[in-house]
Amino acid sequence: HVEQGTIPYSSTCQVAIKALVGGEFLFPLNTELVSGVYAISVSETFLKPIKLSVQHCVVLKHKQQAEYLSFAKSPLGPPHEFEVIEGGQFPTKDRHGFIMSDSFCLIAILKSWLFPGEVNVP
């Protein structure tokens, strides 16, 4: 979703979104990929963040289940080492997550195998 005022009125902007089928992706420990990996690039810098909607494969029946999902990002160029990012919404009974973004990179949704608030122990 792109709100009015996100790009200058006199500008034209090209947005490219590619679903990546395979690659050497590195995800944080105790997580698994539950969405596609999407490469997002733009030809112009946006003045405001845009709302991204990403489909995932988790059936969320209860609000607490959403606490196990998070967005992750990685730079467009290799290595594709993903890091969890703060924010995002995962409504129940919807297989989409939503997040505001002002940077463009690889983005995906991950499911954590840890309880919310629990940390990885090496």
GROMACS .gro file of N, CA and C in nm, residues 1-2 6 40 42 46-54 71-73 85-86 88 98-107:
model
   90
    1HIS      N    1   0.084  -0.117   0.000
    1HIS     CA    2   0.000   0.000   0.000
    1HIS      C    3   0.089   0.124   0.000
    2VAL      N    4   0.069   0.211  -0.095
    2VAL     CA    5   0.149   0.334  -0.107
    2VAL      C    6   0.057   0.452  -0.084
    6THR      N    7   0.406   0.966  -0.077
    6THR     CA    8   0.520   0.876  -0.057
    6THR      C    9   0.630   0.904  -0.158
   40ILE      N   10   1.279  -0.693  -0.311
   40ILE     CA   11   1.205  -0.569  -0.338
   40ILE      C   12   1.305  -0.459  -0.369
   42VAL      N   13   1.340  -0.051  -0.568
   42VAL     CA   14   1.270   0.067  -0.620
   42VAL      C   15   1.369   0.156  -0.694
   46PHE      N   16   1.174   0.665  -0.148
   46PHE     CA   17   1.041   0.707  -0.102
   46PHE      C   18   1.056   0.812   0.009
   47LEU      N   19   0.960   0.903   0.017
   47LEU     CA   20   0.960   1.006   0.120
   47LEU      C   21   0.904   0.952   0.251
   48LYS      N   22   0.821   0.847   0.245
   48LYS     CA   23   0.760   0.785   0.362
   48LYS      C   24   0.767   0.634   0.346
   49PRO      N   25   0.760   0.562   0.458
   49PRO     CA   26   0.755   0.415   0.449
   49PRO      C   27   0.627   0.370   0.378
   50ILE      N   28   0.634   0.251   0.319
   50ILE     CA   29   0.515   0.192   0.257
   50ILE      C   30   0.476   0.067   0.336
   51LYS      N   31   0.350   0.029   0.322
   51LYS     CA   32   0.300  -0.089   0.391
   51LYS      C   33   0.313  -0.209   0.298
   52LEU      N   34   0.393  -0.308   0.343
   52LEU     CA   35   0.411  -0.431   0.267
   52LEU      C   36   0.319  -0.538   0.322
   53SER      N   37   0.262  -0.617   0.231
   53SER     CA   38   0.179  -0.731   0.268
   53SER      C   39   0.248  -0.855   0.213
   54VAL      N   40   0.278  -0.951   0.302
   54VAL     CA   41   0.349  -1.072   0.263
   54VAL      C   42   0.265  -1.193   0.305
   71PHE      N   43   0.901  -1.079   1.090
   71PHE     CA   44   0.960  -1.046   0.961
   71PHE      C   45   1.112  -1.053   0.975
   72ALA      N   46   1.176  -1.085   0.864
   72ALA     CA   47   1.322  -1.086   0.860
   72ALA      C   48   1.366  -1.024   0.728
   73LYS      N   49   1.484  -0.964   0.729
   73LYS     CA   50   1.536  -0.903   0.607
   73LYS      C   51   1.682  -0.936   0.589
   85ILE      N   52   1.350  -0.848   1.221
   85ILE     CA   53   1.328  -0.704   1.237
   85ILE      C   54   1.205  -0.682   1.324
   86GLU      N   55   1.205  -0.572   1.396
   86GLU     CA   56   1.094  -0.538   1.484
   86GLU      C   57   0.975  -0.490   1.403
   88GLY      N   58   0.558  -0.521   1.258
   88GLY     CA   59   0.478  -0.610   1.178
   88GLY      C   60   0.353  -0.656   1.251
   98PHE      N   61   0.180  -0.787   0.774
   98PHE     CA   62   0.193  -0.650   0.726
   98PHE      C   63   0.303  -0.580   0.804
   99ILE      N   64   0.384  -0.502   0.731
   99ILE     CA   65   0.491  -0.426   0.796
   99ILE      C   66   0.517  -0.300   0.715
  100MET      N   67   0.551  -0.192   0.786
  100MET     CA   68   0.591  -0.067   0.722
  100MET      C   69   0.740  -0.075   0.693
  101SER      N   70   0.780  -0.035   0.571
  101SER     CA   71   0.920  -0.045   0.533
  101SER      C   72   0.963   0.077   0.454
  102ASP      N   73   1.084   0.124   0.484
  102ASP     CA   74   1.142   0.233   0.405
  102ASP      C   75   1.274   0.190   0.343
  103SER      N   76   1.313   0.064   0.366
  103SER     CA   77   1.433   0.011   0.302
  103SER      C   78   1.393  -0.108   0.217
  104PHE      N   79   1.466  -0.131   0.113
  104PHE     CA   80   1.428  -0.235   0.019
  104PHE      C   81   1.541  -0.335   0.006
  105CYS      N   82   1.504  -0.460   0.018
  105CYS     CA   83   1.600  -0.568   0.036
  105CYS      C   84   1.527  -0.700   0.012
  106LEU      N   85   1.579  -0.809   0.067
  106LEU     CA   86   1.506  -0.935   0.070
  106LEU      C   87   1.423  -0.936   0.197
  107ILE      N   88   1.299  -0.982   0.187
  107ILE     CA   89   1.212  -0.986   0.304
  107ILE      C   90   1.138  -1.119   0.307
   0.00000   0.00000   0.00000
